[in-house]
Amino acid sequence: MGMKVVTFNLRCGNDPNGNSIEERAPRLKAVMDRYDADLVGFQEVTPAWMEHLTADFGDEYEIFNKYRAEKNLESTPMMWKKDQFECLDKGYFWLSDTPDIESKGWDTMGCYRICLWATLRSRKTGVEFTFFNTHYGFSDACQLASGKLIMDHISAMKIKAAILTADFNMTPNSAGYRQLTSYFVDVNAKTANDTRTTFHGYNLEHTGSLIDFCFVTPDTITPLASKRIDDLVDGKFPSDHYGVYSEIDVREKLSLVTFNVCNNSNLGKSPEERCRAMRGVLSRYSPDIIGFQEVTPVWLKQFQKMKDYDFACQYRSVNQKEATPIFWKKDLFDLVEEKHFWLSETPEQESKGWGAMYHRICTMVVLRHIATGKKICCFNTHFDFSDQNHVESAALLKARAAEYAGMPVFCTADYNMNIGGAGYRAMRESFKDLRWEVAPRDFTPTINGFDVDMLPPMIIDFVFTNGTGIRPLSYHVIDDCPRGVRLSDHNGIICTFTLENE
């Protein structure tokens, strides 16, 4: 979803030479109307400014404001177009060691510093993101502590797409800027790369510093354009700062995991113990979709304790209570379609196929992403051992996936095959191995045999996709070993991707 974002320090005071708030407010209105921003972050807003913002923009925009102190009525309000966005949540915190209460922090000027945020959903596309707006203090220590606090909030809130605007009082050569650009992308630096000052003090000849920025999370938001707002109205400035205008494209980021849990209970740790540890690890990764293999009734009972998820499951035979279930977050997806079939010549009935040692079943679901309405098809299975079985199973998956060619298709499994083998080559004829679609590529082994030093290394678990309607972002092997205990004889895989906008 394309968006236009503006950040603008309005200068809190009434300045001489025709630069009082009363005189500057109509200029601001004229300039803002030219840029028609969807989101705006202001700094140095006083009650006098709020009267003008409400009168001039209140019909079109939702305005969220919180003054930084009860006896210091200055703020960093934000506003967004009412007809474009629904506000899901909003709040604020102080840039200090006690962010939840009105407090001064690390600012050498002794000022209160507050950060406002709002989680918004596009009424058109359903894409969600969180918008932060603030005003930094002046010292390196203050800026570094403020940046860490904001990034900690983003992490704690599990935000996937974030926009951060401010008068940062720092330059691109500062430690605070380097800190933020290790996490965010500077829209201006990525696009226009305009190094001119954003502070002028009502002087066109002023050669100050670039201190106002719009930062975005790189995986989920693409910078498109940036421009310094240096418009004058009747030869006059609306503020002592230039505004910064940005165009960005926000996309939905999702994550998918595949994990063979190992049904063998005679390996030192019981399934209950390992499942508790696995649930803890998965809660840190917080995947949106999970494909498990070798799930027995004991494991399924444990996984059903993940209350945020719904699932589809069928055991592979009457006598072999083992399954390849798919779990998905209930608040993100609706189930549209569910199927189960066997990897055999007679896939619609319980059967072994192509010389298999075991019955092999495949779980298939079509999920509708609630926010965007887009559909995703997921297959999850567990191949047998022979090359013939791999090739025939791959052909069956190809045929079934072709029925859903118009949407993203993912195939997760313990494939029991190596890179370069006949089955792998057969899968690559129709699908992309997500490992090869991102950088850096993770070649950590996916089977460990409960032995950290197991040799030779083997990669037999994969995530394949048709590549339709997605942009792969990352691929990571989950080899977490909490308290020195392996979760399984396999390592998991987590992939992230965005749903492409139409």
Coordinates of C-alpha atoms in Angstrom, one line a residue:
M1 CA 0.0 0.0 0.0
G2 CA 1.5 3.4 -1.0
M3 CA 1.5 6.1 1.6
K4 CA 2.6 9.7 1.9
V5 CA 4.2 10.7 5.2
V6 CA 5.2 14.1 6.5
T7 CA 7.2 15.1 9.5
F8 CA 7.3 18.7 10.5
N9 CA 8.7 20.6 13.5
L10 CA 6.3 23.6 13.8
R11 CA 8.3 25.8 16.2
C12 CA 6.5 26.2 19.4
G13 CA 7.0 29.9 20.0
N14 CA 5.7 33.2 18.6
D15 CA 8.6 34.7 16.7
P16 CA 9.1 38.3 15.4
N17 CA 9.0 39.6 11.9
G18 CA 5.7 38.0 10.9
N19 CA 6.4 34.6 12.4
S20 CA 3.9 34.3 15.2
I21 CA 1.8 31.1 15.3
E22 CA -1.3 33.0 14.2
E23 CA 0.6 34.2 11.1
R24 CA 2.3 30.9 10.4
A25 CA -0.7 28.6 10.8
P26 CA -2.4 29.6 7.5
R27 CA 1.0 29.0 5.7
L28 CA 1.2 25.6 7.2
K29 CA -2.3 24.8 6.0
A30 CA -1.5 25.9 2.5
V31 CA 1.7 23.9 2.4
M32 CA 0.1 20.7 3.9
D33 CA -2.7 20.9 1.4
R34 CA -0.2 20.8 -1.4
Y35 CA 1.3 17.5 -0.2
D36 CA -1.9 15.8 0.9
A37 CA -0.1 13.5 3.3
D38 CA -1.8 10.3 4.6
L39 CA 0.2 10.4 7.9
V40 CA 1.7 13.4 9.7
G41 CA 4.0 13.7 12.7
F42 CA 4.4 17.2 14.2
Q43 CA 6.8 18.4 16.8
E44 CA 6.8 21.4 19.2
V45 CA 3.0 21.7 19.2
T46 CA 1.5 23.9 21.9
P47 CA -2.2 24.5 22.8
A48 CA -2.2 27.5 20.4
W49 CA -1.0 25.2 17.6
M50 CA -3.5 22.5 18.5
E51 CA -6.4 25.0 18.0
H52 CA -5.2 25.6 14.5
L53 CA -4.5 21.9 13.7
T54 CA -8.0 20.9 14.9
A55 CA -9.7 23.7 13.0
D56 CA -7.7 23.2 9.8
F57 CA -7.3 19.4 9.7
G58 CA -9.8 17.9 12.1
D59 CA -12.5 17.2 9.5
E60 CA -10.2 15.1 7.3
Y61 CA -7.7 13.7 9.9
E62 CA -7.9 11.9 13.2
I63 CA -5.5 13.8 15.5
F64 CA -3.8 12.1 18.5
N65 CA -2.1 14.3 21.0
K66 CA -0.6 14.0 24.5
Y67 CA 1.4 16.9 26.0
R68 CA 4.8 15.9 27.4
A69 CA 4.1 17.2 30.9
E70 CA 1.2 18.6 32.9
K71 CA 3.1 21.9 33.3
N72 CA 4.9 21.8 30.0
L73 CA 2.3 21.9 27.3
E74 CA 4.3 20.9 24.3
S75 CA 3.7 17.8 22.3
T76 CA 4.5 15.6 19.3
P77 CA 1.0 14.9 17.9
M78 CA 0.3 12.7 14.9
M79 CA -2.6 12.6 12.5
W80 CA -3.9 10.2 9.9
K81 CA -6.7 10.4 7.3
K82 CA -9.9 9.1 8.8
D83 CA -11.2 7.6 5.5
Q84 CA -8.0 5.6 5.0
F85 CA -7.1 4.2 8.3
E86 CA -8.7 2.5 11.3
C87 CA -6.9 3.0 14.6
L88 CA -6.5 -0.4 16.4
D89 CA -4.5 0.9 19.4
K90 CA -2.5 4.0 20.4
G91 CA -0.4 5.2 23.3
Y92 CA 2.6 7.1 24.4
F93 CA 5.7 6.8 26.6
W94 CA 8.4 9.1 27.9
L95 CA 12.0 8.9 26.7
S96 CA 13.4 8.2 30.1
D97 CA 14.3 5.4 32.5
T98 CA 10.6 5.4 33.7
P99 CA 8.8 5.6 30.3
D100 CA 5.4 4.8 31.7
I101 CA 5.2 7.9 33.9
E102 CA 5.6 11.5 33.2
S103 CA 9.4 12.0 33.6
K104 CA 12.5 13.6 32.3
G105 CA 15.1 11.4 30.8
W106 CA 18.6 11.8 29.4
D107 CA 18.1 15.2 27.8
T108 CA 20.9 17.5 28.8
M109 CA 18.5 20.5 28.4
G110 CA 16.3 19.1 31.1
C111 CA 13.3 18.8 28.8
Y112 CA 10.5 16.2 29.0
R113 CA 10.6 14.1 25.8
I114 CA 7.5 12.0 24.8
C115 CA 6.9 9.5 22.0
L116 CA 3.4 8.9 20.6
W117 CA 2.4 5.8 18.7
A118 CA -0.6 4.5 16.9
T119 CA -1.3 1.1 15.3
L120 CA -3.3 1.6 12.1
R121 CA -5.0 -0.6 9.6
S122 CA -5.6 0.4 6.0
R123 CA -9.4 0.4 5.3
K124 CA -8.6 -0.5 1.7
T125 CA -6.0 -3.3 1.9
G126 CA -6.1 -4.4 5.6
V127 CA -2.4 -3.8 6.0
E128 CA -1.4 -3.0 9.6
F129 CA 1.5 -0.9 10.8
T130 CA 2.6 1.2 13.7
F131 CA 3.4 4.9 13.5
F132 CA 5.8 6.5 16.0
N133 CA 6.5 10.2 16.4
T134 CA 8.8 12.0 18.8
H135 CA 11.4 14.7 19.4
Y136 CA 14.9 13.7 20.6
G137 CA 17.1 15.5 23.0
F138 CA 20.6 16.8 22.0
S139 CA 23.3 14.6 23.4
D140 CA 24.7 11.4 22.0
A141 CA 23.8 9.6 25.2
C142 CA 20.2 10.9 25.1
Q143 CA 19.8 9.9 21.5
L144 CA 21.2 6.4 21.9
A145 CA 19.1 5.7 25.0
S146 CA 16.0 7.1 23.2
G147 CA 16.7 4.9 20.2
K148 CA 17.1 1.8 22.3
L149 CA 13.9 2.5 24.1
I150 CA 11.9 2.9 20.9
M151 CA 13.4 -0.3 19.4
D152 CA 12.7 -2.2 22.6
H153 CA 9.0 -1.0 22.4
I154 CA 8.8 -2.2 18.8
S155 CA 10.2 -5.6 19.8
A156 CA 8.0 -6.0 22.9
M157 CA 4.9 -5.0 20.9
K158 CA 5.9 -7.6 18.1
I159 CA 5.5 -4.9 15.5
K160 CA 6.2 -6.1 12.0
A161 CA 5.9 -2.7 10.1
A162 CA 6.9 0.5 11.8
I163 CA 7.3 4.2 10.7
L164 CA 9.3 6.5 12.9
T165 CA 9.3 10.3 12.4
A166 CA 10.9 13.1 14.5
D167 CA 13.0 16.1 14.8
F168 CA 15.9 13.9 16.0
N169 CA 18.4 16.7 16.7
M170 CA 21.1 14.5 15.2
T171 CA 23.0 14.3 11.9
P172 CA 23.7 11.4 9.7
N173 CA 27.2 11.3 11.2
S174 CA 26.0 10.8 14.7
A175 CA 26.0 7.7 16.9
G176 CA 22.3 7.9 17.3
Y177 CA 21.7 7.9 13.5
R178 CA 24.0 4.9 13.1
Q179 CA 22.1 3.1 15.8
L180 CA 18.7 3.7 14.1
T181 CA 20.0 2.8 10.6
S182 CA 21.1 -0.6 12.0
Y183 CA 17.4 -1.3 12.5
F184 CA 15.5 1.1 10.1
V185 CA 16.0 2.5 6.7
D186 CA 16.2 6.3 6.3
V187 CA 13.7 7.0 3.5
N188 CA 15.6 10.1 2.3
A189 CA 19.0 8.4 2.2
K190 CA 17.5 5.5 0.3
T191 CA 15.8 7.7 -2.3
A192 CA 16.5 11.4 -2.8
N193 CA 19.7 11.4 -0.6
D194 CA 19.2 15.1 -0.1
T195 CA 21.9 16.2 2.4
R196 CA 20.7 19.8 2.8
T197 CA 19.7 21.2 6.2
T198 CA 16.2 20.7 7.6
F199 CA 16.6 23.7 10.0
H200 CA 16.8 27.2 8.7
G201 CA 15.7 29.6 11.5
Y202 CA 13.6 31.6 9.0
N203 CA 16.8 32.3 6.9
L204 CA 17.0 31.0 3.4
E205 CA 20.8 31.3 3.5
H206 CA 21.1 29.2 6.7
T207 CA 23.5 26.3 6.2
G208 CA 22.6 24.1 9.2
S209 CA 22.2 20.4 9.5
L210 CA 20.0 17.6 8.4
I211 CA 18.2 16.6 11.6
D212 CA 14.6 15.6 10.6
F213 CA 14.0 12.1 9.2
C214 CA 11.5 9.4 8.4
F215 CA 12.7 5.9 9.2
V216 CA 10.9 2.7 8.2
T217 CA 11.4 -1.0 8.9
P218 CA 13.2 -2.5 5.9
D219 CA 11.5 -5.9 5.4
T220 CA 8.0 -4.6 5.4
I221 CA 8.2 -1.0 4.1
T222 CA 9.8 0.1 0.8
P223 CA 11.0 3.7 0.5
L224 CA 9.8 5.2 -2.8
A225 CA 10.6 8.9 -2.6
S226 CA 11.6 11.8 -0.4
K227 CA 11.5 15.6 -0.6
R228 CA 12.5 18.4 1.6
I229 CA 9.4 20.6 2.1
D230 CA 10.9 24.0 1.4
D231 CA 7.8 25.7 0.1
L232 CA 7.2 29.3 1.0
V233 CA 3.8 31.1 1.2
D234 CA 4.0 34.7 0.1
G235 CA 7.7 34.5 0.6
K236 CA 7.3 33.4 4.2
F237 CA 8.1 30.1 6.1
P238 CA 5.5 28.1 8.0
S239 CA 8.2 27.1 10.6
D240 CA 11.8 27.4 11.4
H241 CA 12.3 23.9 10.2
Y242 CA 11.7 22.4 6.7
G243 CA 9.3 19.5 6.7
V244 CA 10.2 16.2 5.2
Y245 CA 7.9 14.4 2.8
S246 CA 8.2 10.7 2.2
E247 CA 6.5 8.2 -0.1
I248 CA 6.5 4.5 1.1
D249 CA 5.0 1.2 0.3
V250 CA 3.8 -0.9 3.3
R251 CA 3.4 -4.6 3.0
E252 CA 2.2 -7.4 5.3
K253 CA 5.0 -9.6 6.7
L254 CA 4.2 -13.2 7.6
S255 CA 6.3 -16.1 8.9
L256 CA 6.1 -19.8 8.4
V257 CA 7.8 -22.7 10.3
T258 CA 8.4 -26.3 9.4
F259 CA 9.5 -28.7 12.2
N260 CA 9.9 -32.5 12.6
V261 CA 9.3 -33.0 16.3
C262 CA 10.5 -36.7 16.5
N263 CA 8.0 -39.1 17.8
N264 CA 10.6 -41.3 19.5
S265 CA 10.1 -41.1 23.3
N266 CA 13.2 -43.2 24.2
L267 CA 15.8 -40.4 23.7
G268 CA 16.4 -39.0 27.1
K269 CA 13.6 -36.4 27.2
S270 CA 9.9 -37.2 27.1
P271 CA 7.7 -35.6 24.4
E272 CA 6.0 -33.6 27.1
E273 CA 9.3 -32.1 28.2
R274 CA 10.5 -31.4 24.7
C275 CA 7.1 -30.0 23.6
R276 CA 7.1 -27.5 26.5
A277 CA 10.6 -26.4 25.5
M278 CA 9.5 -26.2 21.8
R279 CA 6.5 -24.1 22.7
G280 CA 8.8 -21.7 24.5
V281 CA 11.1 -21.4 21.5
L282 CA 8.2 -21.0 19.1
S283 CA 6.7 -18.3 21.3
R284 CA 9.9 -16.3 20.8
Y285 CA 9.7 -16.7 17.0
S286 CA 5.9 -16.3 17.0
P287 CA 5.3 -17.9 13.6
D288 CA 2.1 -17.3 11.8
I289 CA 1.9 -20.7 10.1
I290 CA 3.5 -24.0 11.3
G291 CA 3.9 -27.3 9.6
F292 CA 4.8 -30.1 12.0
Q293 CA 5.9 -33.7 11.2
E294 CA 5.8 -36.9 13.3
V295 CA 3.1 -35.6 15.5
T296 CA 1.5 -38.3 17.8
P297 CA -1.5 -37.9 20.0
V298 CA 0.8 -36.9 22.9
W299 CA 2.4 -34.1 20.8
L300 CA -1.0 -33.0 19.5
K301 CA -2.4 -32.6 23.0
Q302 CA 0.6 -30.5 23.9
F303 CA 0.4 -28.3 20.8
Q304 CA -3.3 -27.7 21.4
K305 CA -2.2 -25.6 24.4
M306 CA -1.0 -23.0 21.9
K307 CA -4.3 -21.1 22.3
D308 CA -3.5 -18.5 19.6
Y309 CA -3.6 -21.2 16.9
D310 CA -6.1 -23.3 15.1
F311 CA -5.1 -26.4 13.2
A312 CA -5.9 -29.1 10.7
C313 CA -4.8 -32.7 11.4
Q314 CA -5.5 -36.3 10.3
Y315 CA -3.5 -39.3 11.3
R316 CA -1.8 -41.2 8.5
S317 CA -3.5 -44.6 9.3
V318 CA -5.8 -46.3 11.7
N319 CA -2.9 -48.2 13.2
Q320 CA -0.3 -45.4 12.9
K321 CA -1.3 -42.4 15.0
E322 CA 1.2 -40.0 13.4
A323 CA 0.3 -36.8 11.6
T324 CA 1.6 -33.8 9.7
P325 CA -0.7 -31.1 11.0
I326 CA -0.7 -27.4 10.0
F327 CA -1.3 -24.7 12.7
W328 CA -2.1 -21.1 12.0
K329 CA -2.8 -18.0 14.0
K330 CA -6.6 -17.6 14.5
D331 CA -6.5 -13.8 14.6
L332 CA -4.6 -13.7 11.2
F333 CA -6.3 -16.3 9.1
D334 CA -9.7 -17.9 8.4
L335 CA -9.7 -21.5 7.1
V336 CA -11.2 -21.7 3.6
E337 CA -10.4 -25.3 2.6
E338 CA -8.9 -28.4 4.2
K339 CA -7.9 -31.6 2.6
H340 CA -5.8 -34.7 3.4
F341 CA -4.4 -37.1 0.9
W342 CA -1.9 -39.9 0.9
L343 CA 1.4 -40.0 -1.1
S344 CA 0.4 -43.0 -3.2
E345 CA -1.2 -44.1 -6.4
T346 CA -4.5 -43.9 -4.6
P347 CA -4.2 -40.6 -2.7
E348 CA -7.9 -40.3 -1.6
Q349 CA -7.7 -43.5 0.5
E350 CA -5.5 -44.7 3.3
S351 CA -2.6 -46.3 1.4
K352 CA 1.2 -46.7 1.0
G353 CA 2.7 -45.6 -2.2
W354 CA 5.7 -46.3 -4.4
G355 CA 7.4 -48.8 -2.2
A356 CA 7.1 -46.7 1.0
M357 CA 8.0 -48.1 4.3
Y358 CA 5.2 -46.2 6.0
H359 CA 1.9 -44.6 5.2
R360 CA 2.6 -41.0 4.2
I361 CA -0.1 -38.4 4.4
C362 CA -0.2 -34.7 3.3
T363 CA -2.2 -32.0 5.0
M364 CA -3.4 -29.1 2.8
V365 CA -5.1 -25.9 3.9
V366 CA -6.2 -22.8 2.1
L367 CA -6.1 -19.8 4.5
R368 CA -7.6 -16.4 4.0
H369 CA -5.5 -13.6 5.4
I370 CA -8.2 -11.7 7.4
A371 CA -6.5 -8.3 7.0
T372 CA -6.0 -8.3 3.3
G373 CA -8.4 -11.0 2.1
K374 CA -5.6 -12.7 0.2
K375 CA -5.4 -16.5 0.2
I376 CA -2.4 -18.8 0.9
C377 CA -2.2 -22.5 0.2
C378 CA 0.0 -24.7 2.4
F379 CA 0.9 -28.3 2.0
N380 CA 2.7 -30.2 4.8
T381 CA 3.9 -33.7 4.6
H382 CA 6.7 -36.3 5.3
F383 CA 8.3 -38.1 2.4
D384 CA 9.4 -41.7 2.6
F385 CA 13.0 -42.8 1.9
S386 CA 13.6 -44.0 -1.7
D387 CA 14.4 -41.9 -4.8
Q388 CA 11.4 -43.3 -6.6
N389 CA 9.1 -42.3 -3.7
H390 CA 10.6 -38.8 -3.7
V391 CA 10.1 -38.3 -7.4
E392 CA 6.5 -39.7 -7.4
S393 CA 5.6 -37.8 -4.3
A394 CA 6.9 -34.6 -5.8
A395 CA 4.9 -35.2 -8.9
L396 CA 1.7 -35.6 -6.8
L397 CA 2.4 -32.4 -4.9
K398 CA 3.0 -30.6 -8.2
A399 CA -0.4 -31.7 -9.6
R400 CA -2.2 -30.8 -6.4
A401 CA -0.5 -27.4 -6.1
A402 CA -1.4 -26.6 -9.7
E403 CA -5.0 -26.4 -8.6
Y404 CA -4.0 -23.3 -6.5
A405 CA -1.6 -21.7 -9.0
G406 CA -3.2 -18.3 -8.6
M407 CA -2.2 -17.9 -5.0
P408 CA 1.0 -18.3 -2.9
V409 CA 1.7 -22.0 -2.4
F410 CA 4.1 -23.4 0.2
C411 CA 5.2 -27.0 0.6
T412 CA 6.8 -27.8 4.0
A413 CA 8.1 -31.3 5.0
D414 CA 10.8 -33.5 6.3
Y415 CA 11.6 -34.6 2.7
N416 CA 14.1 -37.3 3.7
M417 CA 16.2 -36.2 0.7
N418 CA 19.4 -34.2 0.1
I419 CA 20.0 -31.2 -2.0
G420 CA 20.8 -32.4 -5.5
G421 CA 19.0 -35.7 -5.1
A422 CA 16.4 -37.0 -7.6
G423 CA 13.5 -35.9 -5.4
Y424 CA 15.0 -32.5 -4.8
R425 CA 15.5 -32.0 -8.5
A426 CA 11.9 -33.0 -9.1
M427 CA 10.6 -30.5 -6.6
R428 CA 12.8 -27.7 -8.1
E429 CA 11.1 -28.3 -11.5
S430 CA 7.9 -26.8 -10.1
F431 CA 8.9 -25.0 -6.9
K432 CA 11.5 -22.6 -5.6
D433 CA 13.6 -23.7 -2.6
L434 CA 13.1 -20.6 -0.3
R435 CA 16.7 -21.0 1.0
W436 CA 18.0 -19.9 -2.4
E437 CA 15.6 -16.9 -2.7
V438 CA 17.1 -14.8 0.1
A439 CA 20.4 -13.6 1.4
P440 CA 22.2 -14.6 3.4
R441 CA 21.5 -18.3 2.8
D442 CA 21.4 -20.5 5.8
F443 CA 23.0 -24.0 5.2
T444 CA 22.8 -25.1 8.8
P445 CA 22.0 -28.8 8.9
T446 CA 18.4 -29.6 9.6
I447 CA 19.0 -33.0 11.2
N448 CA 21.0 -33.3 14.4
G449 CA 20.2 -36.7 15.9
F450 CA 20.1 -35.0 19.3
D451 CA 23.8 -34.6 19.0
V452 CA 25.2 -31.1 18.7
D453 CA 28.4 -32.4 17.0
M454 CA 26.6 -34.8 14.7
L455 CA 28.5 -35.6 11.4
P456 CA 28.1 -35.6 8.5
P457 CA 25.8 -32.5 8.4
M458 CA 22.5 -33.2 6.5
I459 CA 19.9 -30.9 5.1
I460 CA 16.7 -32.9 4.5
D461 CA 14.0 -30.4 5.6
F462 CA 12.9 -27.7 3.1
V463 CA 10.3 -25.0 2.4
F464 CA 9.3 -24.9 -1.2
T465 CA 7.1 -22.3 -2.8
N466 CA 5.6 -21.4 -6.2
G467 CA 6.7 -17.8 -5.6
T468 CA 3.3 -16.4 -6.6
G469 CA 2.3 -13.2 -4.8
I470 CA 5.1 -13.1 -2.3
R471 CA 8.4 -11.5 -1.7
P472 CA 10.7 -13.8 0.4
L473 CA 12.6 -12.0 3.1
S474 CA 14.5 -14.4 5.3
Y475 CA 15.3 -18.1 5.9
H476 CA 16.7 -19.3 9.2
V477 CA 17.4 -22.7 10.6
I478 CA 16.0 -23.0 14.2
D479 CA 18.8 -24.7 16.1
D480 CA 17.9 -23.3 19.5
C481 CA 19.0 -25.6 22.4
P482 CA 17.4 -24.3 25.6
R483 CA 19.3 -25.4 28.7
G484 CA 21.4 -27.6 26.4
V485 CA 18.5 -29.7 25.4
R486 CA 17.7 -30.4 21.8
L487 CA 14.0 -29.9 20.9
S488 CA 14.1 -32.7 18.4
D489 CA 16.4 -34.8 16.3
H490 CA 15.7 -32.2 13.6
N491 CA 16.2 -28.5 13.5
G492 CA 13.3 -26.4 12.4
I493 CA 13.2 -23.7 9.6
I494 CA 11.5 -20.3 9.8
C495 CA 10.9 -18.2 6.7
T496 CA 9.5 -14.7 6.4
F497 CA 7.8 -13.1 3.4
T498 CA 5.5 -10.3 2.4
L499 CA 2.3 -10.6 0.5
E500 CA 2.8 -8.5 -2.7
N501 CA 0.4 -5.7 -3.3
E502 CA -1.7 -5.8 -6.4

